[in-house]
PDB file of C-alpha atoms in Angstrom:
ATOM      1  CA  UNK A   1     -37.042 188.611 -58.610  1.00  0.00           C
ATOM      2  CA  UNK A   2     -35.803 191.928 -57.277  1.00  0.00           C
ATOM      3  CA  UNK A   3     -36.201 192.229 -53.534  1.00  0.00           C
ATOM      4  CA  UNK A   4     -37.044 195.950 -53.643  1.00  0.00           C
ATOM      5  CA  UNK A   5     -40.057 195.156 -55.825  1.00  0.00           C
ATOM      6  CA  UNK A   6     -41.533 192.320 -53.766  1.00  0.00           C
ATOM      7  CA  UNK A   7     -41.083 193.350 -50.150  1.00  0.00           C
ATOM      8  CA  UNK A   8     -44.359 195.253 -50.239  1.00  0.00           C
ATOM      9  CA  UNK A   9     -46.188 191.955 -50.790  1.00  0.00           C
ATOM     10  CA  UNK A  10     -44.725 190.132 -47.802  1.00  0.00           C
ATOM     11  CA  UNK A  11     -47.052 188.314 -45.436  1.00  0.00           C
ATOM     12  CA  UNK A  12     -44.392 186.617 -43.332  1.00  0.00           C
ATOM     13  CA  UNK A  13     -45.302 183.112 -44.555  1.00  0.00           C
ATOM     14  CA  UNK A  14     -41.841 181.757 -45.266  1.00  0.00           C
ATOM     15  CA  UNK A  15     -40.310 178.527 -46.462  1.00  0.00           C
ATOM     16  CA  UNK A  16     -37.273 178.429 -44.203  1.00  0.00           C
ATOM     17  CA  UNK A  17     -35.447 181.728 -44.449  1.00  0.00           C
ATOM     18  CA  UNK A  18     -35.456 181.634 -48.211  1.00  0.00           C
ATOM     19  CA  UNK A  19     -38.693 182.910 -49.690  1.00  0.00           C
ATOM     20  CA  UNK A  20     -41.957 184.451 -48.622  1.00  0.00           C
ATOM     21  CA  UNK A  21     -44.797 182.634 -50.427  1.00  0.00           C
ATOM     22  CA  UNK A  22     -46.865 185.824 -50.631  1.00  0.00           C
ATOM     23  CA  UNK A  23     -43.978 187.613 -52.319  1.00  0.00           C
ATOM     24  CA  UNK A  24     -43.689 184.902 -54.960  1.00  0.00           C
ATOM     25  CA  UNK A  25     -47.410 184.818 -55.714  1.00  0.00           C
ATOM     26  CA  UNK A  26     -47.658 188.604 -55.822  1.00  0.00           C
ATOM     27  CA  UNK A  27     -44.656 188.878 -58.085  1.00  0.00           C
ATOM     28  CA  UNK A  28     -46.089 186.274 -60.468  1.00  0.00           C
ATOM     29  CA  UNK A  29     -49.431 188.055 -60.573  1.00  0.00           C
ATOM     30  CA  UNK A  30     -47.970 191.524 -61.059  1.00  0.00           C
ATOM     31  CA  UNK A  31     -45.071 190.823 -63.414  1.00  0.00           C
ATOM     32  CA  UNK A  32     -45.867 187.739 -65.440  1.00  0.00           C
ATOM     33  CA  UNK A  33     -49.609 187.874 -65.972  1.00  0.00           C
ATOM     34  CA  UNK A  34     -52.755 189.539 -64.737  1.00  0.00           C
ATOM     35  CA  UNK A  35     -54.887 187.936 -62.020  1.00  0.00           C
ATOM     36  CA  UNK A  36     -57.404 186.416 -64.420  1.00  0.00           C
ATOM     37  CA  UNK A  37     -54.696 184.798 -66.551  1.00  0.00           C
ATOM     38  CA  UNK A  38     -52.995 183.516 -63.383  1.00  0.00           C
ATOM     39  CA  UNK A  39     -56.291 181.938 -62.263  1.00  0.00           C
ATOM     40  CA  UNK A  40     -56.779 180.232 -65.633  1.00  0.00           C
ATOM     41  CA  UNK A  41     -53.202 178.973 -65.928  1.00  0.00           C
ATOM     42  CA  UNK A  42     -53.091 177.729 -62.328  1.00  0.00           C
ATOM     43  CA  UNK A  43     -56.527 176.061 -62.431  1.00  0.00           C
ATOM     44  CA  UNK A  44     -55.880 174.446 -65.818  1.00  0.00           C
ATOM     45  CA  UNK A  45     -52.424 173.218 -64.836  1.00  0.00           C
ATOM     46  CA  UNK A  46     -53.383 171.814 -61.453  1.00  0.00           C
ATOM     47  CA  UNK A  47     -56.643 170.437 -62.824  1.00  0.00           C
ATOM     48  CA  UNK A  48     -54.830 168.623 -65.640  1.00  0.00           C
ATOM     49  CA  UNK A  49     -52.323 167.221 -63.159  1.00  0.00           C
ATOM     50  CA  UNK A  50     -55.155 165.685 -61.124  1.00  0.00           C
ATOM     51  CA  UNK A  51     -57.121 164.552 -64.175  1.00  0.00           C
ATOM     52  CA  UNK A  52     -54.091 162.658 -65.495  1.00  0.00           C
ATOM     53  CA  UNK A  53     -53.213 161.202 -62.096  1.00  0.00           C
ATOM     54  CA  UNK A  54     -56.800 160.063 -61.607  1.00  0.00           C
ATOM     55  CA  UNK A  55     -56.920 158.389 -65.017  1.00  0.00           C
ATOM     56  CA  UNK A  56     -53.660 156.547 -64.328  1.00  0.00           C
ATOM     57  CA  UNK A  57     -54.999 155.374 -60.947  1.00  0.00           C
ATOM     58  CA  UNK A  58     -58.146 154.122 -62.677  1.00  0.00           C
ATOM     59  CA  UNK A  59     -56.603 152.461 -65.727  1.00  0.00           C
ATOM     60  CA  UNK A  60     -52.970 151.702 -64.779  1.00  0.00           C
ATOM     61  CA  UNK A  61     -52.647 151.803 -60.986  1.00  0.00           C
ATOM     62  CA  UNK A  62     -49.722 149.386 -60.987  1.00  0.00           C
ATOM     63  CA  UNK A  63     -47.641 152.048 -62.727  1.00  0.00           C
ATOM     64  CA  UNK A  64     -48.225 154.571 -59.931  1.00  0.00           C
ATOM     65  CA  UNK A  65     -47.527 152.086 -57.179  1.00  0.00           C
ATOM     66  CA  UNK A  66     -44.360 150.792 -58.816  1.00  0.00           C
ATOM     67  CA  UNK A  67     -43.042 154.373 -58.912  1.00  0.00           C
ATOM     68  CA  UNK A  68     -43.757 154.683 -55.191  1.00  0.00           C
ATOM     69  CA  UNK A  69     -42.237 151.325 -54.331  1.00  0.00           C
ATOM     70  CA  UNK A  70     -45.480 149.660 -53.358  1.00  0.00           C
ATOM     71  CA  UNK A  71     -47.577 146.805 -54.619  1.00  0.00           C
ATOM     72  CA  UNK A  72     -51.318 146.444 -54.361  1.00  0.00           C
ATOM     73  CA  UNK A  73     -53.141 143.168 -53.853  1.00  0.00           C
ATOM     74  CA  UNK A  74     -55.768 142.359 -56.447  1.00  0.00           C
ATOM     75  CA  UNK A  75     -58.667 142.619 -53.918  1.00  0.00           C
ATOM     76  CA  UNK A  76     -57.629 146.206 -53.121  1.00  0.00           C
ATOM     77  CA  UNK A  77     -57.521 147.254 -56.782  1.00  0.00           C
ATOM     78  CA  UNK A  78     -61.182 148.358 -56.820  1.00  0.00           C
ATOM     79  CA  UNK A  79     -60.447 150.674 -53.910  1.00  0.00           C
ATOM     80  CA  UNK A  80     -57.407 152.091 -55.733  1.00  0.00           C
ATOM     81  CA  UNK A  81     -59.587 152.686 -58.801  1.00  0.00           C
ATOM     82  CA  UNK A  82     -62.119 154.456 -56.570  1.00  0.00           C
ATOM     83  CA  UNK A  83     -59.345 156.720 -55.234  1.00  0.00           C
ATOM     84  CA  UNK A  84     -58.439 157.398 -58.864  1.00  0.00           C
ATOM     85  CA  UNK A  85     -62.025 158.421 -59.580  1.00  0.00           C
ATOM     86  CA  UNK A  86     -61.869 160.797 -56.613  1.00  0.00           C
ATOM     87  CA  UNK A  87     -58.578 162.347 -57.796  1.00  0.00           C
ATOM     88  CA  UNK A  88     -60.053 162.651 -61.302  1.00  0.00           C
ATOM     89  CA  UNK A  89     -63.105 164.439 -59.845  1.00  0.00           C
ATOM     90  CA  UNK A  90     -60.886 166.877 -57.924  1.00  0.00           C
ATOM     91  CA  UNK A  91     -59.095 167.658 -61.174  1.00  0.00           C
ATOM     92  CA  UNK A  92     -62.389 168.094 -62.990  1.00  0.00           C
ATOM     93  CA  UNK A  93     -63.579 170.519 -60.304  1.00  0.00           C
ATOM     94  CA  UNK A  94     -60.907 172.979 -61.409  1.00  0.00           C
ATOM     95  CA  UNK A  95     -62.938 173.531 -64.596  1.00  0.00           C
ATOM     96  CA  UNK A  96     -65.462 175.342 -62.381  1.00  0.00           C
ATOM     97  CA  UNK A  97     -62.661 177.560 -61.122  1.00  0.00           C
ATOM     98  CA  UNK A  98     -62.455 179.019 -64.621  1.00  0.00           C
ATOM     99  CA  UNK A  99     -65.708 180.794 -63.784  1.00  0.00           C
ATOM    100  CA  UNK A 100     -64.844 183.969 -61.844  1.00  0.00           C
ATOM    101  CA  UNK A 101     -67.658 183.467 -59.347  1.00  0.00           C
ATOM    102  CA  UNK A 102     -66.775 179.847 -58.581  1.00  0.00           C
ATOM    103  CA  UNK A 103     -63.012 180.212 -58.230  1.00  0.00           C
ATOM    104  CA  UNK A 104     -62.867 181.080 -54.499  1.00  0.00           C
ATOM    105  CA  UNK A 105     -65.152 178.182 -53.569  1.00  0.00           C
ATOM    106  CA  UNK A 106     -63.310 175.653 -55.736  1.00  0.00           C
ATOM    107  CA  UNK A 107     -59.910 176.771 -54.478  1.00  0.00           C
ATOM    108  CA  UNK A 108     -61.060 176.668 -50.832  1.00  0.00           C
ATOM    109  CA  UNK A 109     -62.536 173.170 -51.142  1.00  0.00           C
ATOM    110  CA  UNK A 110     -59.659 171.709 -53.150  1.00  0.00           C
ATOM    111  CA  UNK A 111     -57.192 173.440 -50.834  1.00  0.00           C
ATOM    112  CA  UNK A 112     -58.890 171.821 -47.852  1.00  0.00           C
ATOM    113  CA  UNK A 113     -58.863 168.385 -49.514  1.00  0.00           C
ATOM    114  CA  UNK A 114     -55.197 168.770 -50.454  1.00  0.00           C
ATOM    115  CA  UNK A 115     -54.281 169.898 -46.927  1.00  0.00           C
ATOM    116  CA  UNK A 116     -55.985 166.858 -45.415  1.00  0.00           C
ATOM    117  CA  UNK A 117     -54.255 164.518 -47.884  1.00  0.00           C
ATOM    118  CA  UNK A 118     -50.856 166.113 -47.163  1.00  0.00           C
ATOM    119  CA  UNK A 119     -51.263 165.731 -43.389  1.00  0.00           C
ATOM    120  CA  UNK A 120     -52.582 162.171 -43.789  1.00  0.00           C
ATOM    121  CA  UNK A 121     -49.641 161.105 -45.973  1.00  0.00           C
ATOM    122  CA  UNK A 122     -47.078 162.705 -43.670  1.00  0.00           C
ATOM    123  CA  UNK A 123     -48.647 160.863 -40.735  1.00  0.00           C
ATOM    124  CA  UNK A 124     -48.594 157.525 -42.582  1.00  0.00           C
ATOM    125  CA  UNK A 125     -44.963 157.965 -43.653  1.00  0.00           C
ATOM    126  CA  UNK A 126     -43.932 158.956 -40.111  1.00  0.00           C
ATOM    127  CA  UNK A 127     -45.800 155.926 -38.734  1.00  0.00           C
ATOM    128  CA  UNK A 128     -43.893 153.694 -41.155  1.00  0.00           C
ATOM    129  CA  UNK A 129     -46.947 152.335 -42.969  1.00  0.00           C
ATOM    130  CA  UNK A 130     -46.137 154.093 -46.265  1.00  0.00           C
ATOM    131  CA  UNK A 131     -42.770 154.556 -47.989  1.00  0.00           C
ATOM    132  CA  UNK A 132     -41.067 157.940 -47.851  1.00  0.00           C
ATOM    133  CA  UNK A 133     -41.632 158.302 -51.624  1.00  0.00           C
ATOM    134  CA  UNK A 134     -45.175 159.443 -50.776  1.00  0.00           C
ATOM    135  CA  UNK A 135     -43.777 162.601 -49.177  1.00  0.00           C
ATOM    136  CA  UNK A 136     -43.511 163.978 -52.720  1.00  0.00           C
ATOM    137  CA  UNK A 137     -47.290 163.721 -53.079  1.00  0.00           C
ATOM    138  CA  UNK A 138     -47.730 165.354 -49.668  1.00  0.00           C
ATOM    139  CA  UNK A 139     -45.379 168.178 -50.660  1.00  0.00           C
ATOM    140  CA  UNK A 140     -47.167 168.723 -53.966  1.00  0.00           C
ATOM    141  CA  UNK A 141     -50.638 168.777 -52.389  1.00  0.00           C
ATOM    142  CA  UNK A 142     -49.437 170.954 -49.529  1.00  0.00           C
ATOM    143  CA  UNK A 143     -47.798 173.423 -51.926  1.00  0.00           C
ATOM    144  CA  UNK A 144     -50.871 173.670 -54.160  1.00  0.00           C
ATOM    145  CA  UNK A 145     -53.127 174.225 -51.134  1.00  0.00           C
ATOM    146  CA  UNK A 146     -50.769 176.842 -49.715  1.00  0.00           C
ATOM    147  CA  UNK A 147     -50.595 178.801 -52.975  1.00  0.00           C
ATOM    148  CA  UNK A 148     -54.369 178.757 -53.367  1.00  0.00           C
ATOM    149  CA  UNK A 149     -54.971 179.879 -49.781  1.00  0.00           C
ATOM    150  CA  UNK A 150     -52.364 182.643 -50.073  1.00  0.00           C
ATOM    151  CA  UNK A 151     -53.859 183.948 -53.324  1.00  0.00           C
ATOM    152  CA  UNK A 152     -57.356 183.959 -51.842  1.00  0.00           C
ATOM    153  CA  UNK A 153     -56.133 185.591 -48.615  1.00  0.00           C
ATOM    154  CA  UNK A 154     -54.238 188.309 -50.507  1.00  0.00           C
ATOM    155  CA  UNK A 155     -57.259 189.101 -52.652  1.00  0.00           C
ATOM    156  CA  UNK A 156     -59.567 189.235 -49.651  1.00  0.00           C
ATOM    157  CA  UNK A 157     -57.198 191.657 -47.917  1.00  0.00           C
ATOM    158  CA  UNK A 158     -56.946 193.655 -51.135  1.00  0.00           C
ATOM    159  CA  UNK A 159     -60.695 193.678 -51.599  1.00  0.00           C
ATOM    160  CA  UNK A 160     -60.851 191.614 -54.775  1.00  0.00           C
ATOM    161  CA  UNK A 161     -61.798 187.939 -54.536  1.00  0.00           C
TER     162      UNK A 161
END
């Protein structure tokens, strides 16, 4: 995207020296779609991602763990299914975000949950108790939380939640 068009949206929140997250979000909102369409597309996409992940963790957890280079003992499978139900519920919560009034609350809560999960996974990988493959999940959750917080922050500053 053209730098002269996005500099006005900068908030200084950068990924390395490459891109300002606020610039990207603002550019997407202003050039690709209006704010309401952005909310619907984002909430539906992220919600579907979690719904599908939750269903796989409930009904085919071995598939997920084989991708991440882990195995799960049979006694722990009920706990894995429970985690799947939780992930499914997080995905389902995004349906409430489709309501204009509920969006800020849903995005704040899911952003908080995702931030906690990202920090937890990074800590477990650094401690050596989980394989590095899980950093992809941490990055995904951290990115989703960051985008949601930035969008909400920008709208609060701009006066429109």
